[in-house]
Amino acid sequence: MEKTLTRQLVIAAGYFCAFLGFVVILGWVFQIPELVQILPNFAPMRFNAALSFLLCGFALVLLEKGFHFLSQSLAFLIVIISILTIAQYVFGIDLKIDSFFSGPFVRDADV
């Protein structure tokens, strides 16, 4: 019983994470600021971060359902996106991954 509940919670968390990423991606595609930026003074979630949320959610669900290779492949893709994003900040270079899929349409918060 306990294992079934834990398994259901993991799958629900994976779907929630994927749903959150999907909603933000929709915000970028259809240029809906409310889906990308919760409040005007908050920083918007970048497209690559939303994509990582989506992939992470699917990877979690796939892992729990026994599709280990697919889950690991998605995790590898998430790591690549993350390394490239961190490299931009550490080395001060612009690899254009923030605007690769969609250009900016909301202004970053003045933090």
mmCIF file of N, CA, C and O in Angstrom:
data_model
loop_
_atom_site.group_PDB
_atom_site.id
_atom_site.type_symbol
_atom_site.label_atom_id
_atom_site.label_comp_id
_atom_site.label_asym_id
_atom_site.label_seq_id
_atom_site.Cartn_x
_atom_site.Cartn_y
_atom_site.Cartn_z
ATOM 1 N N MET A 1 0.827 -1.197 0.000
ATOM 2 C CA MET A 1 0.000 0.000 0.000
ATOM 3 C C MET A 1 0.868 1.256 0.000
ATOM 4 O O MET A 1 0.636 2.171 -0.768
ATOM 5 N N GLU A 2 1.857 1.281 0.887
ATOM 6 C CA GLU A 2 2.730 2.453 1.002
ATOM 7 C C GLU A 2 3.505 2.701 -0.282
ATOM 8 O O GLU A 2 3.664 3.825 -0.719
ATOM 9 N N LYS A 3 3.985 1.620 -0.909
ATOM 10 C CA LYS A 3 4.737 1.749 -2.157
ATOM 11 C C LYS A 3 3.851 2.299 -3.271
ATOM 12 O O LYS A 3 4.276 3.108 -4.088
ATOM 13 N N THR A 4 2.593 1.874 -3.310
ATOM 14 C CA THR A 4 1.666 2.351 -4.319
ATOM 15 C C THR A 4 1.398 3.849 -4.144
ATOM 16 O O THR A 4 1.376 4.593 -5.116
ATOM 17 N N LEU A 5 1.217 4.292 -2.905
ATOM 18 C CA LEU A 5 0.985 5.708 -2.628
ATOM 19 C C LEU A 5 2.200 6.537 -3.020
ATOM 20 O O LEU A 5 2.074 7.583 -3.666
ATOM 21 N N THR A 6 3.375 6.076 -2.652
ATOM 22 C CA THR A 6 4.611 6.785 -3.010
ATOM 23 C C THR A 6 4.763 6.853 -4.520
ATOM 24 O O THR A 6 5.098 7.901 -5.072
ATOM 25 N N ARG A 7 4.482 5.774 -5.171
ATOM 26 C CA ARG A 7 4.579 5.725 -6.639
ATOM 27 C C ARG A 7 3.604 6.707 -7.284
ATOM 28 O O ARG A 7 3.936 7.419 -8.224
ATOM 29 N N GLN A 8 2.397 6.764 -6.772
ATOM 30 C CA GLN A 8 1.397 7.696 -7.293
ATOM 31 C C GLN A 8 1.811 9.145 -7.059
ATOM 32 O O GLN A 8 1.592 10.002 -7.914
ATOM 33 N N LEU A 9 2.407 9.414 -5.911
ATOM 34 C CA LEU A 9 2.879 10.770 -5.625
ATOM 35 C C LEU A 9 4.019 11.174 -6.559
ATOM 36 O O LEU A 9 4.072 12.318 -7.025
ATOM 37 N N VAL A 10 4.914 10.248 -6.836
ATOM 38 C CA VAL A 10 6.019 10.530 -7.756
ATOM 39 C C VAL A 10 5.491 10.812 -9.155
ATOM 40 O O VAL A 10 5.911 11.768 -9.822
ATOM 41 N N ILE A 11 4.553 10.008 -9.608
ATOM 42 C CA ILE A 11 3.967 10.207 -10.939
ATOM 43 C C ILE A 11 3.206 11.529 -10.989
ATOM 44 O O ILE A 11 3.312 12.286 -11.962
ATOM 45 N N ALA A 12 2.456 11.841 -9.938
ATOM 46 C CA ALA A 12 1.723 13.114 -9.891
ATOM 47 C C ALA A 12 2.688 14.296 -9.903
ATOM 48 O O ALA A 12 2.439 15.298 -10.590
ATOM 49 N N ALA A 13 3.794 14.197 -9.167
ATOM 50 C CA ALA A 13 4.794 15.268 -9.165
ATOM 51 C C ALA A 13 5.414 15.437 -10.553
ATOM 52 O O ALA A 13 5.653 16.561 -11.009
ATOM 53 N N GLY A 14 5.665 14.333 -11.224
ATOM 54 C CA GLY A 14 6.211 14.397 -12.575
ATOM 55 C C GLY A 14 5.264 15.066 -13.539
ATOM 56 O O GLY A 14 5.657 15.934 -14.329
ATOM 57 N N TYR A 15 3.989 14.694 -13.471
ATOM 58 C CA TYR A 15 2.994 15.318 -14.341
ATOM 59 C C TYR A 15 2.821 16.805 -14.011
ATOM 60 O O TYR A 15 2.654 17.630 -14.908
ATOM 61 N N PHE A 16 2.862 17.154 -12.734
ATOM 62 C CA PHE A 16 2.738 18.560 -12.342
ATOM 63 C C PHE A 16 3.904 19.376 -12.890
ATOM 64 O O PHE A 16 3.719 20.471 -13.419
ATOM 65 N N CYS A 17 5.099 18.842 -12.762
ATOM 66 C CA CYS A 17 6.302 19.516 -13.263
ATOM 67 C C CYS A 17 6.217 19.695 -14.783
ATOM 68 O O CYS A 17 6.501 20.770 -15.319
ATOM 69 N N ALA A 18 5.809 18.648 -15.480
ATOM 70 C CA ALA A 18 5.655 18.721 -16.930
ATOM 71 C C ALA A 18 4.571 19.718 -17.316
ATOM 72 O O ALA A 18 4.729 20.498 -18.263
ATOM 73 N N PHE A 19 3.472 19.721 -16.584
ATOM 74 C CA PHE A 19 2.378 20.653 -16.858
ATOM 75 C C PHE A 19 2.828 22.094 -16.668
ATOM 76 O O PHE A 19 2.522 22.966 -17.490
ATOM 77 N N LEU A 20 3.563 22.348 -15.602
ATOM 78 C CA LEU A 20 4.071 23.694 -15.349
ATOM 79 C C LEU A 20 4.963 24.161 -16.498
ATOM 80 O O LEU A 20 4.815 25.275 -17.002
ATOM 81 N N GLY A 21 5.871 23.305 -16.924
ATOM 82 C CA GLY A 21 6.733 23.643 -18.053
ATOM 83 C C GLY A 21 5.939 23.876 -19.322
ATOM 84 O O GLY A 21 6.209 24.820 -20.075
ATOM 85 N N PHE A 22 4.924 23.045 -19.558
ATOM 86 C CA PHE A 22 4.094 23.171 -20.754
ATOM 87 C C PHE A 22 3.328 24.494 -20.763
ATOM 88 O O PHE A 22 3.242 25.168 -21.795
ATOM 89 N N VAL A 23 2.792 24.890 -19.617
ATOM 90 C CA VAL A 23 2.041 26.141 -19.525
ATOM 91 C C VAL A 23 2.949 27.331 -19.822
ATOM 92 O O VAL A 23 2.574 28.245 -20.562
ATOM 93 N N VAL A 24 4.150 27.328 -19.285
ATOM 94 C CA VAL A 24 5.079 28.429 -19.540
ATOM 95 C C VAL A 24 5.504 28.442 -21.008
ATOM 96 O O VAL A 24 5.609 29.507 -21.625
ATOM 97 N N ILE A 25 5.717 27.277 -21.598
ATOM 98 C CA ILE A 25 6.056 27.215 -23.031
ATOM 99 C C ILE A 25 4.905 27.787 -23.859
ATOM 100 O O ILE A 25 5.142 28.545 -24.812
ATOM 101 N N LEU A 26 3.672 27.468 -23.496
ATOM 102 C CA LEU A 26 2.530 28.070 -24.180
ATOM 103 C C LEU A 26 2.548 29.590 -24.055
ATOM 104 O O LEU A 26 2.230 30.308 -25.008
ATOM 105 N N GLY A 27 2.933 30.073 -22.882
ATOM 106 C CA GLY A 27 3.051 31.509 -22.673
ATOM 107 C C GLY A 27 4.069 32.137 -23.607
ATOM 108 O O GLY A 27 3.858 33.238 -24.133
ATOM 109 N N TRP A 28 5.176 31.467 -23.832
ATOM 110 C CA TRP A 28 6.197 31.969 -24.751
ATOM 111 C C TRP A 28 5.723 31.905 -26.197
ATOM 112 O O TRP A 28 5.908 32.841 -26.968
ATOM 113 N N VAL A 29 5.119 30.801 -26.578
ATOM 114 C CA VAL A 29 4.689 30.622 -27.974
ATOM 115 C C VAL A 29 3.598 31.629 -28.350
ATOM 116 O O VAL A 29 3.653 32.243 -29.417
ATOM 117 N N PHE A 30 2.625 31.801 -27.456
ATOM 118 C CA PHE A 30 1.510 32.695 -27.755
ATOM 119 C C PHE A 30 1.686 34.083 -27.149
ATOM 120 O O PHE A 30 0.753 34.896 -27.190
ATOM 121 N N GLN A 31 2.839 34.345 -26.575
ATOM 122 C CA GLN A 31 3.202 35.642 -25.985
ATOM 123 C C GLN A 31 2.151 36.129 -24.983
ATOM 124 O O GLN A 31 1.593 37.216 -25.108
ATOM 125 N N ILE A 32 1.930 35.289 -23.977
ATOM 126 C CA ILE A 32 1.009 35.611 -22.886
ATOM 127 C C ILE A 32 1.856 35.870 -21.640
ATOM 128 O O ILE A 32 2.317 34.927 -20.994
ATOM 129 N N PRO A 33 2.086 37.138 -21.296
ATOM 130 C CA PRO A 33 2.987 37.456 -20.181
ATOM 131 C C PRO A 33 2.575 36.839 -18.846
ATOM 132 O O PRO A 33 3.429 36.490 -18.032
ATOM 133 N N GLU A 34 1.286 36.690 -18.609
ATOM 134 C CA GLU A 34 0.815 36.137 -17.333
ATOM 135 C C GLU A 34 1.240 34.691 -17.127
ATOM 136 O O GLU A 34 1.322 34.221 -15.995
ATOM 137 N N LEU A 35 1.491 33.974 -18.204
ATOM 138 C CA LEU A 35 1.925 32.581 -18.084
ATOM 139 C C LEU A 35 3.442 32.463 -17.938
ATOM 140 O O LEU A 35 3.943 31.425 -17.516
ATOM 141 N N VAL A 36 4.153 33.511 -18.292
ATOM 142 C CA VAL A 36 5.611 33.487 -18.265
ATOM 143 C C VAL A 36 6.151 34.186 -17.019
ATOM 144 O O VAL A 36 7.183 33.815 -16.476
ATOM 145 N N GLN A 37 5.425 35.184 -16.582
ATOM 146 C CA GLN A 37 5.866 36.035 -15.480
ATOM 147 C C GLN A 37 4.695 36.197 -14.514
ATOM 148 O O GLN A 37 3.702 36.851 -14.843
ATOM 149 N N ILE A 38 4.795 35.622 -13.330
ATOM 150 C CA ILE A 38 3.672 35.603 -12.393
ATOM 151 C C ILE A 38 3.218 37.011 -12.031
ATOM 152 O O ILE A 38 2.049 37.330 -12.087
ATOM 153 N N LEU A 39 4.163 37.853 -11.661
ATOM 154 C CA LEU A 39 3.882 39.259 -11.355
ATOM 155 C C LEU A 39 4.828 40.135 -12.176
ATOM 156 O O LEU A 39 5.944 39.714 -12.488
ATOM 157 N N PRO A 40 4.416 41.349 -12.508
ATOM 158 C CA PRO A 40 5.269 42.208 -13.344
ATOM 159 C C PRO A 40 6.651 42.494 -12.757
ATOM 160 O O PRO A 40 7.607 42.692 -13.493
ATOM 161 N N ASN A 41 6.770 42.469 -11.441
ATOM 162 C CA ASN A 41 8.082 42.747 -10.843
ATOM 163 C C ASN A 41 8.900 41.475 -10.596
ATOM 164 O O ASN A 41 9.979 41.536 -10.037
ATOM 165 N N PHE A 42 8.403 40.340 -11.025
ATOM 166 C CA PHE A 42 9.139 39.076 -10.939
ATOM 167 C C PHE A 42 9.859 38.817 -12.257
ATOM 168 O O PHE A 42 9.402 39.243 -13.312
ATOM 169 N N ALA A 43 10.953 38.096 -12.192
ATOM 170 C CA ALA A 43 11.661 37.708 -13.411
ATOM 171 C C ALA A 43 10.848 36.645 -14.149
ATOM 172 O O ALA A 43 10.267 35.758 -13.523
ATOM 173 N N PRO A 44 10.792 36.720 -15.472
ATOM 174 C CA PRO A 44 10.066 35.695 -16.226
ATOM 175 C C PRO A 44 10.849 34.386 -16.266
ATOM 176 O O PRO A 44 12.080 34.388 -16.194
ATOM 177 N N MET A 45 10.129 33.279 -16.361
ATOM 178 C CA MET A 45 10.803 31.996 -16.537
ATOM 179 C C MET A 45 11.257 31.912 -17.987
ATOM 180 O O MET A 45 10.473 32.132 -18.905
ATOM 181 N N ARG A 46 12.499 31.600 -18.204
ATOM 182 C CA ARG A 46 13.040 31.481 -19.560
ATOM 183 C C ARG A 46 12.475 30.241 -20.246
ATOM 184 O O ARG A 46 12.078 29.279 -19.607
ATOM 185 N N PHE A 47 12.482 30.291 -21.554
ATOM 186 C CA PHE A 47 11.948 29.178 -22.338
ATOM 187 C C PHE A 47 12.732 27.901 -22.062
ATOM 188 O O PHE A 47 12.144 26.835 -21.896
ATOM 189 N N ASN A 48 14.066 28.016 -21.979
ATOM 190 C CA ASN A 48 14.857 26.807 -21.745
ATOM 191 C C ASN A 48 14.620 26.237 -20.343
ATOM 192 O O ASN A 48 14.697 25.026 -20.152
ATOM 193 N N ALA A 49 14.293 27.088 -19.376
ATOM 194 C CA ALA A 49 13.953 26.595 -18.040
ATOM 195 C C ALA A 49 12.615 25.855 -18.081
ATOM 196 O O ALA A 49 12.461 24.786 -17.477
ATOM 197 N N ALA A 50 11.653 26.415 -18.822
ATOM 198 C CA ALA A 50 10.353 25.758 -18.962
ATOM 199 C C ALA A 50 10.503 24.424 -19.689
ATOM 200 O O ALA A 50 9.870 23.430 -19.315
ATOM 201 N N LEU A 51 11.343 24.402 -20.706
ATOM 202 C CA LEU A 51 11.601 23.157 -21.434
ATOM 203 C C LEU A 51 12.227 22.122 -20.511
ATOM 204 O O LEU A 51 11.870 20.944 -20.538
ATOM 205 N N SER A 52 13.130 22.564 -19.651
ATOM 206 C CA SER A 52 13.757 21.647 -18.692
ATOM 207 C C SER A 52 12.734 21.108 -17.693
ATOM 208 O O SER A 52 12.784 19.939 -17.322
ATOM 209 N N PHE A 53 11.803 21.964 -17.242
ATOM 210 C CA PHE A 53 10.732 21.499 -16.361
ATOM 211 C C PHE A 53 9.905 20.425 -17.055
ATOM 212 O O PHE A 53 9.581 19.394 -16.461
ATOM 213 N N LEU A 54 9.539 20.684 -18.306
ATOM 214 C CA LEU A 54 8.743 19.729 -19.071
ATOM 215 C C LEU A 54 9.474 18.393 -19.206
ATOM 216 O O LEU A 54 8.917 17.325 -18.926
ATOM 217 N N LEU A 55 10.737 18.451 -19.614
ATOM 218 C CA LEU A 55 11.529 17.231 -19.788
ATOM 219 C C LEU A 55 11.757 16.506 -18.464
ATOM 220 O O LEU A 55 11.713 15.271 -18.410
ATOM 221 N N CYS A 56 11.980 17.274 -17.407
ATOM 222 C CA CYS A 56 12.205 16.677 -16.085
ATOM 223 C C CYS A 56 10.951 15.947 -15.599
ATOM 224 O O CYS A 56 11.043 14.837 -15.056
ATOM 225 N N GLY A 57 9.797 16.548 -15.819
ATOM 226 C CA GLY A 57 8.549 15.895 -15.429
ATOM 227 C C GLY A 57 8.336 14.593 -16.176
ATOM 228 O O GLY A 57 7.990 13.567 -15.587
ATOM 229 N N PHE A 58 8.555 14.632 -17.495
ATOM 230 C CA PHE A 58 8.405 13.410 -18.283
ATOM 231 C C PHE A 58 9.436 12.360 -17.883
ATOM 232 O O PHE A 58 9.127 11.168 -17.822
ATOM 233 N N ALA A 59 10.658 12.799 -17.607
ATOM 234 C CA ALA A 59 11.703 11.854 -17.191
ATOM 235 C C ALA A 59 11.321 11.160 -15.880
ATOM 236 O O ALA A 59 11.530 9.952 -15.724
ATOM 237 N N LEU A 60 10.749 11.924 -14.968
ATOM 238 C CA LEU A 60 10.337 11.351 -13.681
ATOM 239 C C LEU A 60 9.229 10.316 -13.867
ATOM 240 O O LEU A 60 9.281 9.223 -13.301
ATOM 241 N N VAL A 61 8.250 10.644 -14.685
ATOM 242 C CA VAL A 61 7.154 9.700 -14.949
ATOM 243 C C VAL A 61 7.679 8.453 -15.656
ATOM 244 O O VAL A 61 7.338 7.321 -15.288
ATOM 245 N N LEU A 62 8.519 8.654 -16.667
ATOM 246 C CA LEU A 62 9.068 7.509 -17.404
ATOM 247 C C LEU A 62 9.920 6.619 -16.513
ATOM 248 O O LEU A 62 9.878 5.390 -16.625
ATOM 249 N N LEU A 63 10.686 7.231 -15.622
ATOM 250 C CA LEU A 63 11.516 6.458 -14.697
ATOM 251 C C LEU A 63 10.638 5.602 -13.786
ATOM 252 O O LEU A 63 10.913 4.415 -13.580
ATOM 253 N N GLU A 64 9.587 6.205 -13.278
ATOM 254 C CA GLU A 64 8.698 5.478 -12.364
ATOM 255 C C GLU A 64 7.942 4.358 -13.072
ATOM 256 O O GLU A 64 7.622 3.340 -12.478
ATOM 257 N N LYS A 65 7.692 4.524 -14.356
ATOM 258 C CA LYS A 65 6.969 3.501 -15.118
ATOM 259 C C LYS A 65 7.903 2.449 -15.721
ATOM 260 O O LYS A 65 7.462 1.560 -16.427
ATOM 261 N N GLY A 66 9.217 2.567 -15.469
ATOM 262 C CA GLY A 66 10.153 1.534 -15.878
ATOM 263 C C GLY A 66 10.873 1.773 -17.195
ATOM 264 O O GLY A 66 11.609 0.910 -17.657
ATOM 265 N N PHE A 67 10.696 2.925 -17.795
ATOM 266 C CA PHE A 67 11.386 3.250 -19.050
ATOM 267 C C PHE A 67 12.705 3.960 -18.725
ATOM 268 O O PHE A 67 12.856 5.171 -18.945
ATOM 269 N N HIS A 68 13.664 3.203 -18.240
ATOM 270 C CA HIS A 68 14.898 3.778 -17.721
ATOM 271 C C HIS A 68 15.740 4.452 -18.805
ATOM 272 O O HIS A 68 16.287 5.531 -18.575
ATOM 273 N N PHE A 69 15.864 3.839 -19.958
ATOM 274 C CA PHE A 69 16.709 4.427 -21.006
ATOM 275 C C PHE A 69 16.147 5.763 -21.484
ATOM 276 O O PHE A 69 16.888 6.731 -21.635
ATOM 277 N N LEU A 70 14.841 5.812 -21.715
ATOM 278 C CA LEU A 70 14.214 7.070 -22.131
ATOM 279 C C LEU A 70 14.359 8.138 -21.061
ATOM 280 O O LEU A 70 14.645 9.299 -21.357
ATOM 281 N N SER A 71 14.167 7.748 -19.827
ATOM 282 C CA SER A 71 14.301 8.679 -18.712
ATOM 283 C C SER A 71 15.726 9.220 -18.613
ATOM 284 O O SER A 71 15.931 10.424 -18.435
ATOM 285 N N GLN A 72 16.697 8.349 -18.758
ATOM 286 C CA GLN A 72 18.096 8.783 -18.712
ATOM 287 C C GLN A 72 18.446 9.667 -19.898
ATOM 288 O O GLN A 72 19.232 10.612 -19.765
ATOM 289 N N SER A 73 17.867 9.402 -21.048
ATOM 290 C CA SER A 73 18.117 10.231 -22.226
ATOM 291 C C SER A 73 17.582 11.648 -22.013
ATOM 292 O O SER A 73 18.249 12.633 -22.344
ATOM 293 N N LEU A 74 16.390 11.754 -21.456
ATOM 294 C CA LEU A 74 15.835 13.074 -21.153
ATOM 295 C C LEU A 74 16.670 13.785 -20.095
ATOM 296 O O LEU A 74 16.909 14.994 -20.190
ATOM 297 N N ALA A 75 17.115 13.039 -19.095
ATOM 298 C CA ALA A 75 17.962 13.632 -18.060
ATOM 299 C C ALA A 75 19.271 14.151 -18.655
ATOM 300 O O ALA A 75 19.749 15.223 -18.276
ATOM 301 N N PHE A 76 19.829 13.418 -19.588
ATOM 302 C CA PHE A 76 21.059 13.859 -20.259
ATOM 303 C C PHE A 76 20.811 15.165 -21.012
ATOM 304 O O PHE A 76 21.636 16.092 -20.960
ATOM 305 N N LEU A 77 19.695 15.269 -21.691
ATOM 306 C CA LEU A 77 19.350 16.491 -22.412
ATOM 307 C C LEU A 77 19.187 17.669 -21.455
ATOM 308 O O LEU A 77 19.644 18.788 -21.737
ATOM 309 N N ILE A 78 18.575 17.423 -20.315
ATOM 310 C CA ILE A 78 18.420 18.463 -19.291
ATOM 311 C C ILE A 78 19.786 18.924 -18.793
ATOM 312 O O ILE A 78 20.024 20.120 -18.612
ATOM 313 N N VAL A 79 20.698 17.988 -18.582
ATOM 314 C CA VAL A 79 22.053 18.337 -18.130
ATOM 315 C C VAL A 79 22.764 19.191 -19.168
ATOM 316 O O VAL A 79 23.425 20.183 -18.824
ATOM 317 N N ILE A 80 22.622 18.859 -20.443
ATOM 318 C CA ILE A 80 23.257 19.645 -21.507
ATOM 319 C C ILE A 80 22.715 21.072 -21.508
ATOM 320 O O ILE A 80 23.485 22.044 -21.563
ATOM 321 N N ILE A 81 21.392 21.217 -21.437
ATOM 322 C CA ILE A 81 20.782 22.551 -21.391
ATOM 323 C C ILE A 81 21.284 23.320 -20.180
ATOM 324 O O ILE A 81 21.635 24.505 -20.273
ATOM 325 N N SER A 82 21.366 22.652 -19.046
ATOM 326 C CA SER A 82 21.813 23.299 -17.807
ATOM 327 C C SER A 82 23.270 23.728 -17.885
ATOM 328 O O SER A 82 23.619 24.844 -17.476
ATOM 329 N N ILE A 83 24.128 22.873 -18.406
ATOM 330 C CA ILE A 83 25.555 23.209 -18.525
ATOM 331 C C ILE A 83 25.741 24.401 -19.454
ATOM 332 O O ILE A 83 26.521 25.324 -19.158
ATOM 333 N N LEU A 84 25.030 24.419 -20.568
ATOM 334 C CA LEU A 84 25.144 25.547 -21.492
ATOM 335 C C LEU A 84 24.648 26.843 -20.862
ATOM 336 O O LEU A 84 25.253 27.905 -21.043
ATOM 337 N N THR A 85 23.572 26.761 -20.100
ATOM 338 C CA THR A 85 23.039 27.942 -19.425
ATOM 339 C C THR A 85 24.021 28.469 -18.380
ATOM 340 O O THR A 85 24.292 29.672 -18.320
ATOM 341 N N ILE A 86 24.570 27.572 -17.579
ATOM 342 C CA ILE A 86 25.539 27.980 -16.558
ATOM 343 C C ILE A 86 26.798 28.537 -17.211
ATOM 344 O O ILE A 86 27.360 29.538 -16.742
ATOM 345 N N ALA A 87 27.237 27.949 -18.311
ATOM 346 C CA ALA A 87 28.438 28.428 -19.015
ATOM 347 C C ALA A 87 28.243 29.859 -19.496
ATOM 348 O O ALA A 87 29.189 30.660 -19.471
ATOM 349 N N GLN A 88 27.034 30.198 -19.908
ATOM 350 C CA GLN A 88 26.766 31.577 -20.333
ATOM 351 C C GLN A 88 27.054 32.570 -19.213
ATOM 352 O O GLN A 88 27.652 33.612 -19.436
ATOM 353 N N TYR A 89 26.611 32.239 -18.007
ATOM 354 C CA TYR A 89 26.779 33.144 -16.887
ATOM 355 C C TYR A 89 28.213 33.146 -16.366
ATOM 356 O O TYR A 89 28.751 34.204 -16.037
ATOM 357 N N VAL A 90 28.826 31.995 -16.293
ATOM 358 C CA VAL A 90 30.187 31.899 -15.747
ATOM 359 C C VAL A 90 31.213 32.567 -16.661
ATOM 360 O O VAL A 90 32.084 33.304 -16.190
ATOM 361 N N PHE A 91 31.091 32.319 -17.958
ATOM 362 C CA PHE A 91 32.092 32.835 -18.896
ATOM 363 C C PHE A 91 31.671 34.134 -19.567
ATOM 364 O O PHE A 91 32.414 34.688 -20.382
ATOM 365 N N GLY A 92 30.482 34.627 -19.257
ATOM 366 C CA GLY A 92 30.030 35.887 -19.819
ATOM 367 C C GLY A 92 29.839 35.848 -21.327
ATOM 368 O O GLY A 92 30.066 36.848 -22.007
ATOM 369 N N ILE A 93 29.430 34.703 -21.837
ATOM 370 C CA ILE A 93 29.208 34.575 -23.280
ATOM 371 C C ILE A 93 27.708 34.420 -23.539
ATOM 372 O O ILE A 93 26.947 34.076 -22.626
ATOM 373 N N ASP A 94 27.301 34.693 -24.752
ATOM 374 C CA ASP A 94 25.901 34.532 -25.102
ATOM 375 C C ASP A 94 25.774 33.455 -26.162
ATOM 376 O O ASP A 94 26.115 33.665 -27.322
ATOM 377 N N LEU A 95 25.322 32.288 -25.748
ATOM 378 C CA LEU A 95 25.140 31.168 -26.662
ATOM 379 C C LEU A 95 23.760 31.184 -27.314
ATOM 380 O O LEU A 95 23.424 30.289 -28.068
ATOM 381 N N LYS A 96 22.973 32.199 -26.983
ATOM 382 C CA LYS A 96 21.636 32.400 -27.560
ATOM 383 C C LYS A 96 20.652 31.280 -27.219
ATOM 384 O O LYS A 96 19.649 31.120 -27.904
ATOM 385 N N ILE A 97 20.931 30.519 -26.156
ATOM 386 C CA ILE A 97 19.983 29.459 -25.829
ATOM 387 C C ILE A 97 18.741 30.014 -25.143
ATOM 388 O O ILE A 97 17.708 29.375 -25.151
ATOM 389 N N ASP A 98 18.837 31.219 -24.553
ATOM 390 C CA ASP A 98 17.649 31.826 -23.956
ATOM 391 C C ASP A 98 16.652 32.237 -25.026
ATOM 392 O O ASP A 98 15.457 32.308 -24.779
ATOM 393 N N SER A 99 17.142 32.543 -26.210
ATOM 394 C CA SER A 99 16.253 33.004 -27.275
ATOM 395 C C SER A 99 16.263 32.054 -28.478
ATOM 396 O O SER A 99 15.819 32.421 -29.558
ATOM 397 N N PHE A 100 16.769 30.846 -28.288
ATOM 398 C CA PHE A 100 16.863 29.890 -29.391
ATOM 399 C C PHE A 100 15.483 29.510 -29.933
ATOM 400 O O PHE A 100 15.256 29.467 -31.135
ATOM 401 N N PHE A 101 14.548 29.226 -29.039
ATOM 402 C CA PHE A 101 13.219 28.795 -29.451
ATOM 403 C C PHE A 101 12.254 29.971 -29.608
ATOM 404 O O PHE A 101 11.361 29.933 -30.427
ATOM 405 N N SER A 102 12.416 30.969 -28.771
ATOM 406 C CA SER A 102 11.490 32.095 -28.780
ATOM 407 C C SER A 102 12.191 33.338 -28.273
ATOM 408 O O SER A 102 12.890 33.301 -27.258
ATOM 409 N N GLY A 103 12.010 34.436 -28.964
ATOM 410 C CA GLY A 103 12.623 35.689 -28.558
ATOM 411 C C GLY A 103 11.912 36.302 -27.369
ATOM 412 O O GLY A 103 10.767 35.962 -27.075
ATOM 413 N N PRO A 104 12.564 37.225 -26.663
ATOM 414 C CA PRO A 104 11.958 37.828 -25.483
ATOM 415 C C PRO A 104 10.797 38.750 -25.868
ATOM 416 O O PRO A 104 10.860 39.461 -26.854
ATOM 417 N N PHE A 105 9.731 38.703 -25.092
ATOM 418 C CA PHE A 105 8.629 39.623 -25.309
ATOM 419 C C PHE A 105 8.207 40.292 -23.995
ATOM 420 O O PHE A 105 7.380 41.179 -23.984
ATOM 421 N N VAL A 106 8.797 39.839 -22.880
ATOM 422 C CA VAL A 106 8.552 40.482 -21.581
ATOM 423 C C VAL A 106 9.865 41.039 -21.074
ATOM 424 O O VAL A 106 10.943 40.533 -21.380
ATOM 425 N N ARG A 107 9.743 42.109 -20.299
ATOM 426 C CA ARG A 107 10.931 42.748 -19.754
ATOM 427 C C ARG A 107 11.304 42.083 -18.443
ATOM 428 O O ARG A 107 10.441 41.777 -17.618
ATOM 429 N N ASP A 108 12.604 41.848 -18.253
ATOM 430 C CA ASP A 108 13.072 41.287 -16.996
ATOM 431 C C ASP A 108 12.780 42.260 -15.864
ATOM 432 O O ASP A 108 12.789 43.476 -16.044
ATOM 433 N N ALA A 109 12.545 41.723 -14.684
ATOM 434 C CA ALA A 109 12.305 42.564 -13.524
ATOM 435 C C ALA A 109 13.580 43.269 -13.130
ATOM 436 O O ALA A 109 14.679 42.758 -13.279
ATOM 437 N N ASP A 110 13.424 44.460 -12.633
ATOM 438 C CA ASP A 110 14.596 45.215 -12.158
ATOM 439 C C ASP A 110 14.904 44.756 -10.745
ATOM 440 O O ASP A 110 14.297 45.180 -9.770
ATOM 441 N N VAL A 111 15.822 43.819 -10.656
ATOM 442 C CA VAL A 111 16.156 43.230 -9.361
ATOM 443 C C VAL A 111 17.504 43.735 -8.920
ATOM 444 O O VAL A 111 18.406 43.897 -9.648
#
